[in-house]
Short mmCIF file of C-alpha atoms in Angstrom, two decimals:
data_model
loop_
_atom_site.label_atom_id
_atom_site.label_comp_id
_atom_site.label_asym_id
_atom_site.label_seq_id
_atom_site.Cartn_x
_atom_site.Cartn_y
_atom_site.Cartn_z
CA MET A 1 136.73 92.78 128.01
CA THR A 2 133.37 91.56 126.69
CA ASP A 3 131.85 93.61 123.87
CA LYS A 4 128.95 95.60 125.32
CA ARG A 5 126.74 94.44 122.43
CA ALA A 6 127.31 90.83 123.51
CA LEU A 7 126.12 91.71 127.01
CA PHE A 8 122.88 93.15 125.62
CA ILE A 9 122.36 90.07 123.45
CA ALA A 10 123.09 87.76 126.40
CA LEU A 11 120.55 89.60 128.55
CA THR A 12 117.85 89.25 125.88
CA MET A 13 118.44 85.49 125.86
CA THR A 14 118.36 85.11 129.65
CA PRO A 15 115.26 83.15 130.79
CA MET A 16 112.49 85.13 132.49
CA VAL A 17 113.94 88.49 131.37
CA GLY A 18 111.78 90.42 128.89
CA PRO A 19 112.32 93.96 127.59
CA VAL A 20 110.62 95.71 130.52
CA THR A 21 112.53 93.72 133.15
CA ALA A 22 115.81 94.12 131.28
CA LYS A 23 115.47 97.90 131.08
CA THR A 24 114.53 98.07 134.76
CA LEU A 25 117.66 96.10 135.68
CA ILE A 26 119.88 98.31 133.52
CA SER A 27 118.37 101.48 134.95
CA TYR A 28 118.66 100.46 138.60
CA CYS A 29 122.11 98.89 138.28
CA GLY A 30 123.51 101.85 136.35
CA GLY A 31 124.36 100.23 133.03
CA ILE A 32 124.50 96.93 131.18
CA GLU A 33 127.92 95.97 132.63
CA ALA A 34 126.66 96.54 136.18
CA VAL A 35 123.77 94.11 135.64
CA PHE A 36 126.28 91.31 135.15
CA GLU A 37 128.26 92.33 138.24
CA GLU A 38 125.39 92.97 140.67
CA SER A 39 124.92 90.67 143.69
CA LYS A 40 121.71 88.72 144.12
CA ASN A 41 121.00 90.59 147.37
CA ASN A 42 121.05 93.91 145.55
CA LEU A 43 119.03 92.54 142.65
CA LEU A 44 116.29 91.56 145.12
CA LYS A 45 115.92 95.25 146.03
CA ILE A 46 114.93 96.17 142.47
CA PRO A 47 111.16 96.59 141.93
CA GLY A 48 109.75 93.62 140.06
CA ALA A 49 112.84 91.44 140.56
CA GLY A 50 111.38 88.84 142.89
CA PRO A 51 113.15 85.80 144.37
CA ILE A 52 112.09 83.47 141.56
CA LEU A 53 113.71 85.68 138.93
CA VAL A 54 116.80 86.52 140.96
CA ASN A 55 117.48 82.94 142.08
CA ASN A 56 117.37 81.78 138.47
CA PHE A 57 119.13 84.83 137.03
CA ASP A 58 122.37 83.84 135.31
CA PRO A 59 123.07 86.05 132.29
CA HIS A 60 126.76 85.05 132.37
CA ALA A 61 125.74 81.64 131.05
CA MET A 62 124.59 83.25 127.81
CA ILE A 63 127.78 85.26 127.13
CA PRO A 64 129.66 82.54 125.17
CA TRP A 65 126.63 82.06 122.94
CA ALA A 66 126.20 85.83 122.55
CA GLU A 67 129.85 86.26 121.54
CA LYS A 68 129.50 83.60 118.84
CA GLU A 69 126.29 85.28 117.70
CA LEU A 70 128.06 88.63 117.51
CA GLU A 71 130.89 87.13 115.46
CA GLN A 72 128.41 85.93 112.81
CA ILE A 73 126.51 89.22 112.94
CA ASP A 74 129.64 91.24 112.22
CA LYS A 75 130.69 88.82 109.47
CA ASN A 76 127.36 89.47 107.70
CA ASN A 77 127.41 93.25 108.14
CA ILE A 78 124.38 93.25 110.41
CA GLN A 79 124.00 96.11 112.87
CA VAL A 80 123.14 95.48 116.51
CA LEU A 81 121.07 98.37 117.83
CA THR A 82 120.31 98.60 121.53
CA TYR A 83 117.53 100.78 122.87
CA LEU A 84 120.19 103.23 124.10
CA ASP A 85 121.80 103.75 120.67
CA LYS A 86 121.14 106.94 118.72
CA ASN A 87 120.26 104.96 115.57
CA TYR A 88 117.66 102.84 117.38
CA PRO A 89 114.16 103.82 116.18
CA ARG A 90 113.25 106.51 118.67
CA ARG A 91 109.53 106.01 118.06
CA LEU A 92 109.86 102.55 119.65
CA ASN A 93 111.32 104.00 122.82
CA ASN A 94 107.94 105.55 123.57
CA TYR A 95 106.79 102.07 124.66
CA ASP A 96 108.12 100.07 127.61
CA ASN A 97 107.89 96.73 125.81
CA ALA A 98 110.04 97.84 122.86
CA PRO A 99 112.87 95.37 122.12
CA LEU A 100 116.09 95.71 124.08
CA VAL A 101 118.03 94.81 120.93
CA LEU A 102 117.27 95.04 117.22
CA TYR A 103 119.19 93.45 114.35
CA TYR A 104 119.24 95.60 111.24
CA LYS A 105 120.68 95.41 107.74
CA GLY A 106 120.12 98.13 105.17
CA ASN A 107 120.70 101.77 104.41
CA CYS A 108 117.55 103.66 105.42
CA ASP A 109 117.09 106.09 108.29
CA LEU A 110 115.19 104.27 111.04
CA ASN A 111 114.27 107.70 112.41
CA HIS A 112 112.93 108.88 109.09
CA TYR A 113 110.93 112.11 108.92
CA ARG A 114 107.69 110.19 108.26
CA THR A 115 106.96 106.48 108.58
CA VAL A 116 103.92 104.68 107.20
CA GLY A 117 102.99 101.07 107.93
CA VAL A 118 101.11 99.11 105.28
CA VAL A 119 99.48 95.80 106.19
CA GLY A 120 96.87 93.49 104.75
CA THR A 121 95.88 89.99 103.78
CA ARG A 122 98.30 87.42 102.41
CA LYS A 123 95.75 86.56 99.71
CA PRO A 124 94.53 89.86 98.30
CA SER A 125 92.03 90.35 95.52
CA GLN A 126 92.99 92.24 92.38
CA TYR A 127 91.15 95.20 93.89
CA GLY A 128 93.35 95.02 96.99
CA ILE A 129 96.54 94.83 94.93
CA THR A 130 95.44 97.75 92.76
CA MET A 131 94.52 99.91 95.75
CA CYS A 132 97.78 99.08 97.52
CA GLU A 133 99.85 100.03 94.48
CA ARG A 134 97.80 103.19 93.95
CA ILE A 135 98.23 104.33 97.56
CA VAL A 136 101.95 103.54 97.70
CA GLU A 137 102.58 105.36 94.44
CA GLY A 138 100.68 108.34 95.82
CA LEU A 139 102.89 108.36 98.92
CA SER A 140 106.00 108.90 96.79
CA GLY A 141 105.51 112.66 96.97
CA TYR A 142 105.44 112.84 100.77
CA ASN A 143 108.95 111.79 101.82
CA VAL A 144 107.99 108.64 103.74
CA LEU A 145 109.63 105.43 104.88
CA LEU A 146 107.24 102.57 104.16
CA VAL A 147 107.16 99.77 106.74
CA SER A 148 105.62 96.33 106.29
CA GLY A 149 106.16 92.69 107.21
CA LEU A 150 107.68 91.04 104.09
CA ALA A 151 104.78 88.55 103.97
CA PHE A 152 102.92 87.33 100.90
CA GLY A 153 100.16 89.52 99.52
CA ILE A 154 99.73 93.15 100.55
CA ASP A 155 103.09 93.31 102.36
CA ALA A 156 105.07 92.21 99.32
CA THR A 157 102.98 94.39 97.01
CA ALA A 158 103.73 97.44 99.17
CA HIS A 159 107.46 96.69 99.32
CA ARG A 160 107.75 96.10 95.56
CA LYS A 161 105.80 99.22 94.65
CA SER A 162 107.91 101.25 97.07
CA ILE A 163 111.11 100.14 95.35
CA GLU A 164 109.57 100.91 91.95
CA CYS A 165 108.59 104.41 93.13
CA GLY A 166 111.87 105.19 94.86
CA ILE A 167 110.40 105.04 98.38
CA PRO A 168 112.69 103.54 101.04
CA THR A 169 111.01 100.47 102.52
CA LEU A 170 111.67 98.55 105.73
CA GLY A 171 110.72 94.92 106.28
CA VAL A 172 110.03 93.88 109.88
CA MET A 173 110.70 90.17 110.30
CA GLY A 174 109.26 87.59 112.69
CA ASN A 175 112.38 85.41 112.60
CA GLY A 176 116.16 85.63 112.71
CA MET A 177 118.20 87.55 110.16
CA ASP A 178 119.82 84.33 108.92
CA ARG A 179 116.76 83.35 106.90
CA ILE A 180 114.27 85.12 104.68
CA TYR A 181 110.66 84.13 105.22
CA PRO A 182 108.96 83.36 103.00
CA ALA A 183 111.91 82.02 101.01
CA GLU A 184 110.25 83.18 97.78
CA HIS A 185 110.99 86.76 98.87
CA ARG A 186 114.80 86.46 98.91
CA SER A 187 115.16 88.50 95.74
CA LEU A 188 112.76 91.14 97.08
CA ALA A 189 114.64 91.23 100.40
CA ASN A 190 117.96 91.78 98.61
CA LYS A 191 116.48 94.71 96.71
CA MET A 192 115.05 96.13 99.93
CA MET A 193 118.46 96.09 101.62
CA ASN A 194 119.67 98.41 98.86
CA ALA A 195 116.60 100.63 99.10
CA GLY A 196 115.61 100.43 102.75
CA GLY A 197 116.35 97.45 104.92
CA LEU A 198 115.34 94.52 107.08
CA ILE A 199 114.96 94.55 110.85
CA THR A 200 114.11 92.01 113.55
CA GLU A 201 114.28 91.57 117.30
CA PHE A 202 114.94 87.85 116.93
CA ALA A 203 118.39 86.28 117.07
CA ARG A 204 119.80 84.08 114.33
CA GLY A 205 118.27 80.63 114.27
CA THR A 206 114.83 81.85 115.38
CA LEU A 207 112.19 80.23 113.19
CA PRO A 208 109.16 82.14 111.86
CA ASP A 209 106.82 80.60 114.42
CA ARG A 210 103.25 81.80 114.77
CA GLU A 211 103.81 83.37 118.20
CA ASN A 212 106.50 85.67 116.79
CA PHE A 213 104.22 87.57 114.44
CA PRO A 214 102.20 89.51 117.04
CA MET A 215 105.58 90.71 118.37
CA ARG A 216 106.57 91.75 114.86
CA ASN A 217 103.21 93.51 114.43
CA ARG A 218 103.77 95.65 117.53
CA ILE A 219 106.99 96.95 115.99
CA ILE A 220 105.22 97.86 112.73
CA ALA A 221 102.54 99.68 114.72
CA ALA A 222 104.97 101.45 117.05
CA ILE A 223 107.50 102.53 114.43
CA SER A 224 104.82 103.97 112.11
CA ASP A 225 103.25 107.41 112.29
CA ALA A 226 100.28 106.04 110.39
CA VAL A 227 99.11 102.47 109.65
CA ILE A 228 97.18 101.60 106.50
CA VAL A 229 95.09 98.42 106.31
CA VAL A 230 94.49 97.73 102.63
CA GLU A 231 92.44 94.54 102.68
CA SER A 232 91.78 92.15 105.58
CA LYS A 233 89.35 89.65 106.98
CA ARG A 234 87.75 90.36 110.35
CA LYS A 235 90.50 88.48 112.22
CA GLY A 236 94.20 88.27 111.52
CA GLY A 237 97.57 89.94 111.88
CA SER A 238 96.51 93.09 110.04
CA ILE A 239 93.68 93.76 112.47
CA ILE A 240 96.00 93.06 115.41
CA THR A 241 98.42 95.65 114.00
CA ALA A 242 95.60 98.17 113.57
CA GLU A 243 94.39 97.58 117.14
CA LEU A 244 97.93 98.04 118.45
CA ALA A 245 98.29 101.25 116.44
CA ASN A 246 95.08 102.54 118.01
CA ASP A 247 96.41 101.64 121.45
CA TYR A 248 99.58 103.58 120.61
CA ASN A 249 97.50 106.63 119.55
CA LYS A 250 98.61 106.32 115.93
CA ASP A 251 96.35 107.24 113.02
CA VAL A 252 94.87 104.15 111.34
CA PHE A 253 93.52 104.16 107.79
CA ALA A 254 91.52 101.48 106.00
CA VAL A 255 90.51 100.91 102.40
CA PRO A 256 86.79 100.07 102.21
CA GLY A 257 85.54 97.07 100.28
CA MET A 258 82.25 95.48 99.28
CA VAL A 259 80.15 94.51 102.30
CA THR A 260 79.60 91.09 100.77
CA ASP A 261 83.32 90.33 100.54
CA GLU A 262 84.80 88.43 103.48
CA ILE A 263 88.23 89.75 102.56
CA SER A 264 87.05 93.31 103.28
CA GLU A 265 85.23 92.63 106.55
CA GLY A 266 88.18 93.72 108.68
CA CYS A 267 88.63 97.08 106.95
CA ASN A 268 84.91 97.79 106.87
CA SER A 269 84.63 96.92 110.57
CA LEU A 270 87.49 99.24 111.54
CA ILE A 271 85.82 102.08 109.63
CA LYS A 272 82.38 101.31 111.08
CA GLN A 273 83.74 101.34 114.64
CA ASN A 274 85.62 104.62 114.02
CA LYS A 275 88.90 102.79 114.56
CA ALA A 276 90.18 103.80 111.13
CA HIS A 277 89.78 106.65 108.65
CA LEU A 278 88.19 105.65 105.35
CA ILE A 279 90.61 106.38 102.52
CA GLU A 280 90.58 106.14 98.76
CA SER A 281 94.03 107.53 98.00
CA ALA A 282 97.29 108.75 99.49
CA ALA A 283 95.92 112.30 99.32
CA ASP A 284 93.35 111.35 101.98
CA ILE A 285 96.17 110.25 104.30
CA ALA A 286 98.17 113.42 103.65
CA TYR A 287 95.13 115.58 104.40
CA ILE A 288 94.36 113.88 107.73
CA MET A 289 98.04 113.79 108.74
CA ARG A 290 98.36 117.47 107.73
CA TRP A 291 101.40 116.67 105.61
CA GLU A 292 100.50 119.18 102.94
CA GLU A 293 100.30 121.96 105.54
CA ILE A 294 103.63 120.92 106.99
CA ASP A 295 105.29 120.74 103.57
CA SER A 296 104.00 124.16 102.56
CA SER A 297 105.49 125.72 105.69
CA ARG A 298 108.68 123.67 105.82
CA SER A 299 110.90 126.46 104.51
CA VAL A 300 109.57 128.85 107.17
CA GLN A 301 109.88 126.32 109.98
CA GLY A 302 113.32 125.31 108.78
CA GLN A 303 114.46 128.87 109.39
CA LEU A 304 112.90 128.88 112.85
CA PHE A 305 114.50 125.59 113.81
CA VAL A 306 117.97 127.06 113.35
CA ASP A 307 117.51 129.07 116.55
CA LEU A 308 116.16 126.25 118.73
CA SER A 309 118.06 125.23 121.84
CA GLU A 310 118.93 121.59 122.48
CA ASP A 311 116.11 121.29 125.04
CA GLU A 312 113.60 122.89 122.65
CA THR A 313 114.65 120.53 119.86
CA LEU A 314 114.18 117.55 122.19
CA LEU A 315 110.60 118.57 123.00
CA ILE A 316 109.80 119.26 119.34
CA ASP A 317 111.06 115.77 118.40
CA LEU A 318 108.95 114.13 121.11
CA ILE A 319 105.81 116.03 120.10
CA ARG A 320 106.39 115.14 116.44
CA ASP A 321 106.88 111.44 117.24
CA ASN A 322 103.69 111.25 119.33
CA ARG A 323 101.49 113.55 117.19
CA GLU A 324 100.11 114.90 120.49
CA ILE A 325 101.50 114.53 124.00
CA SER A 326 100.79 115.80 127.51
CA ILE A 327 103.16 117.88 129.61
CA ASP A 328 103.31 115.03 132.14
CA ALA A 329 104.44 112.61 129.44
CA LEU A 330 107.03 115.08 128.18
CA THR A 331 108.35 115.58 131.69
CA GLY A 332 108.61 111.82 132.20
CA LYS A 333 110.44 111.22 128.92
CA THR A 334 112.90 114.10 129.26
CA GLY A 335 113.59 114.10 132.99
CA PHE A 336 112.92 117.85 133.08
CA THR A 337 111.10 119.33 136.05
CA PRO A 338 107.47 120.27 135.36
CA SER A 339 108.34 123.97 135.61
CA LYS A 340 111.20 123.62 133.12
CA SER A 341 108.97 121.74 130.67
CA ALA A 342 106.26 124.39 131.02
CA SER A 343 108.76 127.19 130.40
CA ILE A 344 110.16 125.57 127.25
CA LEU A 345 106.68 124.79 125.93
CA LEU A 346 105.60 128.38 126.48
CA GLU A 347 108.62 129.60 124.51
CA LEU A 348 107.80 127.18 121.66
CA GLU A 349 104.23 128.48 121.61
CA PHE A 350 105.54 132.06 121.35
CA LYS A 351 107.62 130.93 118.37
CA GLY A 352 104.50 129.53 116.75
CA LEU A 353 105.84 125.97 116.56
CA ILE A 354 103.32 124.23 118.83
CA ARG A 355 99.82 124.79 120.13
CA THR A 356 97.90 123.59 123.18
CA LEU A 357 94.97 121.18 123.07
CA PRO A 358 92.38 120.55 125.79
CA GLY A 359 93.82 118.46 128.61
CA LYS A 360 97.20 120.23 128.46
CA LYS A 361 98.32 118.29 125.41
CA TYR A 362 100.55 119.72 122.71
CA ILE A 363 100.83 119.27 118.94
CA LEU A 364 102.99 120.86 116.27
CA THR A 365 101.42 123.76 114.38
#
């Protein structure tokens, strides 16, 4: 019997099948195994699976390759996480285009209490390096997982400072797990795997091509509760990540720079357009994210959480992951009826754990 992980890997490598299509197939067929057994006539009945896709759909052809891939993955102690696994980053599952499969090596919690993305230019000024180190050091008191892209410049500075400060740090890669890019960061990557980890959606042998990095950036934006842009020109991967984070309703922060410096144009522009909060320190982030309030009441809330039902805990987790979320979105993500969702939310309000915003949206208190 074929390892289920190999089936997921094979499906990701099947031409014309992206994450959204793959998840639709799995949902309608009733599981990953059923996708490989389904007839073409039945596949044609699935929304979005037109004749061009179905007539060219042959995931079986990728199974031998996937099994060899899995053999090497296991040999190198790499975890294969599918979007249905409990250890898969649940924040990613809020977005339809999240990867079907992730490859991960490390020892951090991918569903950490708080996650912060740090991005910036590959060629920072001394000011940018200093501000990055200052902010990361300041985050050490807030129980965060720091996420970045393992690139030269701000990324590497953030990762190194995290290790120095005892903050777990996760590197999101734009290539396969069989190579470290840039190669100069092999030593850093090894340290990160002992104090965080590396993660990628790309199979072994995938080169760090330019088109892969926007895909990597979407993971950084989606997995982070907050994204910090330390120093950036007006165009580039850091600004793409910030724009994605805004689209995902995440809080974006930017370090201001001199208006005459090209290297600060991106940050200054984000601030000017109200697409990012201006920050000078980690304390600014904590204040806007209300981390200090949460920390001061953690012992009280911890006692309250003991008495939560499984359904109540599920809603609390979803509200926490999204910062704020509507009852319609909660109903869609949980499968509860609207009346059941409303009843649970009302009970959570009585317990003082959530409050209602205009537009029937909910946030944690």
